[in-house]
Coordinates of C-alpha atoms and ligand atoms in Angstrom, one line a residue:
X1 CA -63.6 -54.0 21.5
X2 CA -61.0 -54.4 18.8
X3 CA -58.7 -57.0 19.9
X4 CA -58.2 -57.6 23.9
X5 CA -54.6 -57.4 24.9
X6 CA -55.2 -59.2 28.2
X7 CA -57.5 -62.0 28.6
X8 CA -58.6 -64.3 31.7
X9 CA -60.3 -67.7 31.5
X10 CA -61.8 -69.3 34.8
X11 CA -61.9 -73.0 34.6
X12 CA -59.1 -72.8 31.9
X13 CA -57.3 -76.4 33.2
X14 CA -60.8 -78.0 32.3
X15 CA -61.7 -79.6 28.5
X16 CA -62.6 -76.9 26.6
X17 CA -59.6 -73.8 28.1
X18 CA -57.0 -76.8 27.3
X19 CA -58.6 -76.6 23.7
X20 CA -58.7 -72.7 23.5
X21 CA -55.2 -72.5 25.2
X22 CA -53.6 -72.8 22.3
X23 CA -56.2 -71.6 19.7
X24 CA -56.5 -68.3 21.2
X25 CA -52.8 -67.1 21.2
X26 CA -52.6 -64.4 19.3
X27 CA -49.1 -62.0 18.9
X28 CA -49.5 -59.1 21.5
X29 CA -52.3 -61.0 23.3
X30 CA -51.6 -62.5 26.9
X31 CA -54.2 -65.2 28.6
X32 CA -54.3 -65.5 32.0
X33 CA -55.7 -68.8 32.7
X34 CA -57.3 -69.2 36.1
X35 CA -58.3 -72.9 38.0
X36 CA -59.2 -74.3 40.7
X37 CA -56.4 -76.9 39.7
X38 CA -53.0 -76.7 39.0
X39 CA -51.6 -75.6 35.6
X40 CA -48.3 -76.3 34.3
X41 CA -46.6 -74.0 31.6
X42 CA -46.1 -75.9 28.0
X43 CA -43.3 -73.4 26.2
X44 CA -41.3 -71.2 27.9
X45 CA -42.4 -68.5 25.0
X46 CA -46.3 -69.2 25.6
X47 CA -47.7 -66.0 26.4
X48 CA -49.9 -66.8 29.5
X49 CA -50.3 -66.4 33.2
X50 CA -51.2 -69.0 35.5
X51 CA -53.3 -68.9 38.3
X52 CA -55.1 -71.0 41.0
X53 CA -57.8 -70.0 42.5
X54 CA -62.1 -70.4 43.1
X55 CA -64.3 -68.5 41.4
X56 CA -66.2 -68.4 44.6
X57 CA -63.4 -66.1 46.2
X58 CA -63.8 -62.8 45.9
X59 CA -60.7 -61.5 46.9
X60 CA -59.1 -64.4 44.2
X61 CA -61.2 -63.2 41.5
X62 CA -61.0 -59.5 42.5
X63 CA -57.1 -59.5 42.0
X64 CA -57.5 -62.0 38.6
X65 CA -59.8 -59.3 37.0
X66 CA -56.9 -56.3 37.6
X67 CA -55.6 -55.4 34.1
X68 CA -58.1 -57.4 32.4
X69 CA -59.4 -56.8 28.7
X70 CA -61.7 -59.2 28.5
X71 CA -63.1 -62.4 30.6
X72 CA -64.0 -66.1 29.3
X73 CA -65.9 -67.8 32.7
X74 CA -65.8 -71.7 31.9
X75 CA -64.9 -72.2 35.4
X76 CA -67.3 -74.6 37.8
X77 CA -69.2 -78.0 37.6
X78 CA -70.0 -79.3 33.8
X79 CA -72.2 -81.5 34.6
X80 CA -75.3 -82.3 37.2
X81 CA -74.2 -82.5 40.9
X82 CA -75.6 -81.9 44.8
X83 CA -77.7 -78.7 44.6
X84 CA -75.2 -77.2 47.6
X85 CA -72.7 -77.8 45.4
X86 CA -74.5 -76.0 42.2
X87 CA -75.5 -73.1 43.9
X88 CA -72.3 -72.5 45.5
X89 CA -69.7 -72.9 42.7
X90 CA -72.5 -72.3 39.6
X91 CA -74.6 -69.6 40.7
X92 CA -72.9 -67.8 43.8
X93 CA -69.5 -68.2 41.8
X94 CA -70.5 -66.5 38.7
X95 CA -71.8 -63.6 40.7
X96 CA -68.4 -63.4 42.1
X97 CA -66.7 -63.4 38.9
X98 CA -68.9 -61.0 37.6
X99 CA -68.7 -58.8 40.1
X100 CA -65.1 -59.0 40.6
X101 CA -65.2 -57.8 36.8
X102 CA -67.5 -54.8 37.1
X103 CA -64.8 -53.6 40.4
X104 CA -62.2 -53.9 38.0
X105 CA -63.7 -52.6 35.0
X106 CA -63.9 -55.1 32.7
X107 CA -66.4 -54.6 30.3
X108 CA -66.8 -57.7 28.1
X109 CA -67.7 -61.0 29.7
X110 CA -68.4 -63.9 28.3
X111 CA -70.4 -66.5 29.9
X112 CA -70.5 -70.4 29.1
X113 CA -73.8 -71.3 29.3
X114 CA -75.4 -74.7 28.1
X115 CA -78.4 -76.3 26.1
X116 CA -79.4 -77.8 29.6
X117 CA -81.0 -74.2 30.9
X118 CA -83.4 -75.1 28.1
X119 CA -83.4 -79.2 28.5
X120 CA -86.6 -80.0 28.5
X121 CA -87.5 -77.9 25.3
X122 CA -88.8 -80.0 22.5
X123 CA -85.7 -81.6 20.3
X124 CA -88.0 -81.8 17.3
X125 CA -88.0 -78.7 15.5
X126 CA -85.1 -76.9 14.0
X127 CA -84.1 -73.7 14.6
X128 CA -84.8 -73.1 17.9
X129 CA -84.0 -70.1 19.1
X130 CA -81.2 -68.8 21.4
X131 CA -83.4 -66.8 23.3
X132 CA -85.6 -69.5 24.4
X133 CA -86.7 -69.0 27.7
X134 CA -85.3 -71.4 30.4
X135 CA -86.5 -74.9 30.9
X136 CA -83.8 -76.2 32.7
X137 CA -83.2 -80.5 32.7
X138 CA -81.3 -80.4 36.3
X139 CA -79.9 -78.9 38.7
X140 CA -76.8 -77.8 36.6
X141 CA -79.6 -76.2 33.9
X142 CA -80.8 -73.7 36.4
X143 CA -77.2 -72.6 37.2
X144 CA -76.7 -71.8 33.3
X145 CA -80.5 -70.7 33.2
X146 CA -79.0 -68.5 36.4
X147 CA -76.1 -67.1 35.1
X148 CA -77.6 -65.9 32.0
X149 CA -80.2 -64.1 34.4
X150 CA -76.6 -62.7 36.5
X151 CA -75.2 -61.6 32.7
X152 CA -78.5 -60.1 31.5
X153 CA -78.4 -57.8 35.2
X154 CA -74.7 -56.9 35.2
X155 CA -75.5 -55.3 31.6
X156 CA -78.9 -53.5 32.5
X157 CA -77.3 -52.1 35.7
X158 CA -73.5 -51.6 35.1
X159 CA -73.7 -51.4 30.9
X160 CA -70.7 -54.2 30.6
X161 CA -71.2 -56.5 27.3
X162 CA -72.0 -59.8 28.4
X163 CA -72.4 -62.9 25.7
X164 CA -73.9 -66.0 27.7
X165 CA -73.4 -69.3 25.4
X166 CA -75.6 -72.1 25.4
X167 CA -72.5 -74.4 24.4
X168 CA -74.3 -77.3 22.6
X169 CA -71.7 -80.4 23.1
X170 CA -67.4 -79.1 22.8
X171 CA -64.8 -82.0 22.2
X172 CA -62.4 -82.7 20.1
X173 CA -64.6 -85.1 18.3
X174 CA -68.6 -85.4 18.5
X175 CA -67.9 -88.9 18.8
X176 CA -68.1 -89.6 22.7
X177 CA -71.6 -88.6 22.3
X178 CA -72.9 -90.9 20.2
X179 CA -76.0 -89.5 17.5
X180 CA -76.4 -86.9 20.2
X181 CA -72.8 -85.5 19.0
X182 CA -74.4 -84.7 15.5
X183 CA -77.2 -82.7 16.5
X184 CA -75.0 -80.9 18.9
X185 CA -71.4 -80.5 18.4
X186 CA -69.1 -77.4 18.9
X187 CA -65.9 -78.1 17.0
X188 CA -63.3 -76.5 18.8
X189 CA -62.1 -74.7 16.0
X190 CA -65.3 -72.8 15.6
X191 CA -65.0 -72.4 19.7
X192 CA -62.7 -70.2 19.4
X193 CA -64.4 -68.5 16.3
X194 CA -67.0 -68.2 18.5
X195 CA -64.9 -67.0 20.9
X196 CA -63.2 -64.0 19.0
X197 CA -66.4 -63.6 17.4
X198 CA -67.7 -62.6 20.8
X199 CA -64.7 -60.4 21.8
X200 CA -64.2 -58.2 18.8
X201 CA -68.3 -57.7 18.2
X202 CA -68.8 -53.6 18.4
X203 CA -70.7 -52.6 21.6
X204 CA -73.1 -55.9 21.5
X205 CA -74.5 -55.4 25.1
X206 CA -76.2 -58.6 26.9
X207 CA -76.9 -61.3 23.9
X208 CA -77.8 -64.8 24.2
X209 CA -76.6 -66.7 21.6
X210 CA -75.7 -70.3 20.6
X211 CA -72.8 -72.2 20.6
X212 CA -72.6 -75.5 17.8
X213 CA -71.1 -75.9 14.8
X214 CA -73.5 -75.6 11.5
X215 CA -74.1 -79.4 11.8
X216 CA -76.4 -80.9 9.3
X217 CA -78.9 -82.5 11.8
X218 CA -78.3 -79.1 13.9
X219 CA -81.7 -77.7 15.4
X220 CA -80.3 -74.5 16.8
X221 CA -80.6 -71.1 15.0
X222 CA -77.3 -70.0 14.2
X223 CA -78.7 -66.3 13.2
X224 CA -78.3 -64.7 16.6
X225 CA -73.9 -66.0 16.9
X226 CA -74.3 -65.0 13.0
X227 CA -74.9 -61.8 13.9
X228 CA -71.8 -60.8 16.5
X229 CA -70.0 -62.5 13.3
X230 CA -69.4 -66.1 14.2
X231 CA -69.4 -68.0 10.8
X232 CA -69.3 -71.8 11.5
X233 CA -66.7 -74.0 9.3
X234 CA -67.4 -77.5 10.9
X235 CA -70.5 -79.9 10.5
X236 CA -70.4 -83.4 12.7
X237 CA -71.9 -84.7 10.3
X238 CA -68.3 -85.3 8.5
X239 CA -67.8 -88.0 11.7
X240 CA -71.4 -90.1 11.5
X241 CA -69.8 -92.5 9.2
X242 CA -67.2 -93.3 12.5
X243 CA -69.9 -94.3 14.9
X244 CA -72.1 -97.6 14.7
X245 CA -74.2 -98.1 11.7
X246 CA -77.8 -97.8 13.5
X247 CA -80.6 -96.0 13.1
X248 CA -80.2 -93.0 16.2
X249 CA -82.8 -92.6 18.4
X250 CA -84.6 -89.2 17.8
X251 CA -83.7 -87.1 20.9
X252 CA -87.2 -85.8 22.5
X253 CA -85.8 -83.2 24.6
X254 CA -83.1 -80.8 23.9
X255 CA -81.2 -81.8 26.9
X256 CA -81.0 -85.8 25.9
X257 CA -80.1 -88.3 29.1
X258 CA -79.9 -84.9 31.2
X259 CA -84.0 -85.2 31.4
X260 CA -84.1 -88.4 32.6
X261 CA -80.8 -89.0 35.0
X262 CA -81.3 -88.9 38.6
X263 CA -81.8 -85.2 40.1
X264 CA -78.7 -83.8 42.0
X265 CA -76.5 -86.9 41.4
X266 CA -73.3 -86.2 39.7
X267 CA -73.4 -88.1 36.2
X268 CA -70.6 -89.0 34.0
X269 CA -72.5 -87.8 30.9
Ligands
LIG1 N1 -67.8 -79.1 27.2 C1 -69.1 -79.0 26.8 O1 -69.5 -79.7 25.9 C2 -70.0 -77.9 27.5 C3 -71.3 -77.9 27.0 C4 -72.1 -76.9 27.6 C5 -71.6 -76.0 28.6 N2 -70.3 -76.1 28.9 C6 -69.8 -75.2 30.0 O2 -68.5 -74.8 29.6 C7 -67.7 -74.6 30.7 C8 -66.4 -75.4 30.5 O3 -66.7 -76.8 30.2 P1 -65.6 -77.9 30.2 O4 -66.1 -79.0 29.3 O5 -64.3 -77.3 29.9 O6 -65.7 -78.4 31.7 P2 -64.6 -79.1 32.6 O7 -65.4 -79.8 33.7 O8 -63.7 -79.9 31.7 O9 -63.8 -77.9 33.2 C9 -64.3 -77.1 34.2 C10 -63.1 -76.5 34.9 O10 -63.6 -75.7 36.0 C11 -62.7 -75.8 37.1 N3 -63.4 -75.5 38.3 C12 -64.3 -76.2 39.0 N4 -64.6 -75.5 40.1 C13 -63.9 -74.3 40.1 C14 -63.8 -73.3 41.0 N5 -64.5 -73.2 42.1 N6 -63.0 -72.3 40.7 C15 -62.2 -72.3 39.6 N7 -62.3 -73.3 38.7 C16 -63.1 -74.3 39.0 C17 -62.3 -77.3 37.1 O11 -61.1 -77.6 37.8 C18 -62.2 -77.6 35.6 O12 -60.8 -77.4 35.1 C19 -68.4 -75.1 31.9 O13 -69.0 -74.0 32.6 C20 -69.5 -76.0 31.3 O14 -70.7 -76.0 32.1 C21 -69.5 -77.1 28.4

């Protein structure tokens, strides 16, 4: 896939679409941004299409996937919450989307994914790889550790590319989370590298890869974004002189205060 003409986002209203909103515009490219919440338009010559809907409805999803190029799933819960409420929006919704996207024949999905379907991995040496096998930190980790399971199938039975992303930590700044934020920061400028990295890569079929910036005190292997063509430009490091001048804590487990907060209870982390 050269460059998609037509793209939709699910959960575009939430952090990271309102950061790709306007990073992905591209001449001759139209987003469709679908939420569960309410968007407003910001120019009147921004080339999108706004949509509310659940990426639990079928039907919803069904008529967002018409026309489609490509598809960016970021919609559902970011964080841990009630188990009913993971496995309806997290792991029942993504089948939806994705199955909504075979019946319309979109053939290149890409999933957001998250360090937590591997949270209890060991934090300690670099270069872990993407394909690690799930150990998820909560409830929210099996829902990612799920949906890469629901990309991997969709590719083995219906050939569509999926790229599931196990998005490290994406804000504008690594800042909110503390030493964490160094080890695993996306910038959002290499979000969206990662992004178009992942659209325009030949023919990649189902590939699990990373998503963080090359930060210096990184301990994610790059090497498997690397190859799609993702080439980082940030490094958190450039902020660690911004946050308070002691000695961080060296993180045990890949998913950090995820392995330790309270099972099923929504968490502002
Ligand atoms: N931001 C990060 O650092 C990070 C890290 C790892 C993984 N991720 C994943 O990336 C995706 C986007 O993250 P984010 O930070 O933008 O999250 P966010 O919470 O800011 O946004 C999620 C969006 O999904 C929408 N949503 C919730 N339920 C929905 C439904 N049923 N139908 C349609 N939309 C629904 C919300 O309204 C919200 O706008 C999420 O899947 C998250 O798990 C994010």
């Amino acid at each position: 896939m050269n460059d998609p003409k037509r793209i939709l986002i699910t959960g575009a209203a939430g952090g990271i679409g309102r950061m790709m909103r306007t990073r992905m515009r591209r001449d001759g490219r139209m987003l469709r941004l679908l939420d569960l919440a309410s968007q407003t338009p910001s120019a009147d010559d921004e080339p999108v299409e706004l949509l509310t809907g659940s990426v639990t409805d079928p039907d919803a999803m069904l008529a967002a996937c018409e026309g489609v190029d490509a598809l960016i799933h970021l919609g559902g819960h970011s964080r841990e919450t009630s188990w009913a409420e993971i496995l309806d929006v997290n792991i029942n919704g993504t089948q939806v989307v994705l199955d909504a996207a075979r019946q319309a024949g979109v053939t290149r999905v890409i999933l957001a994914s998250s360090n937590h379907s591997v949270g209890f991995r060991d934090a300690d040496e670099p270069g872990l790889p993407a394909d690690s096998s799930p150990r998820p930190d909560t409830y929210y980790g099996v829902s990612k550790a799920a949906m890469e399971a629901l990309g991997s199938l969709y590719h083995s039975r219906f050939g569509m590319d999926v790229i599931a992303i196990r998005i490290g930590s994406c804000f504008e700044t690594p800042l909110p989370l503390g030493p964490r934020g160094l080890i695993t920061w996306l910038s959002p400028d290499d979000c969206a590298r990662l992004f178009e990295a992942c659209l325009s890569a030949p023919s990649p079929g189902y590939r699990l890869i990373w998503g963080v910036s090359a930060n210096t005190r990184s301990i994610f292997s790059l090497a498997e974004a690397e190859a799609l063509g993702y080439r980082s430009q940030d490094d958190a490091e450039a902020y660690a002189d911004q946050l308070a001048p002691t000695e961080p804590t060296p993180e045990r487990y890949v998913g950090g205060g995820f392995c330790t907060a309270p099972l099923g209870a929504p968490n502002p982390l």
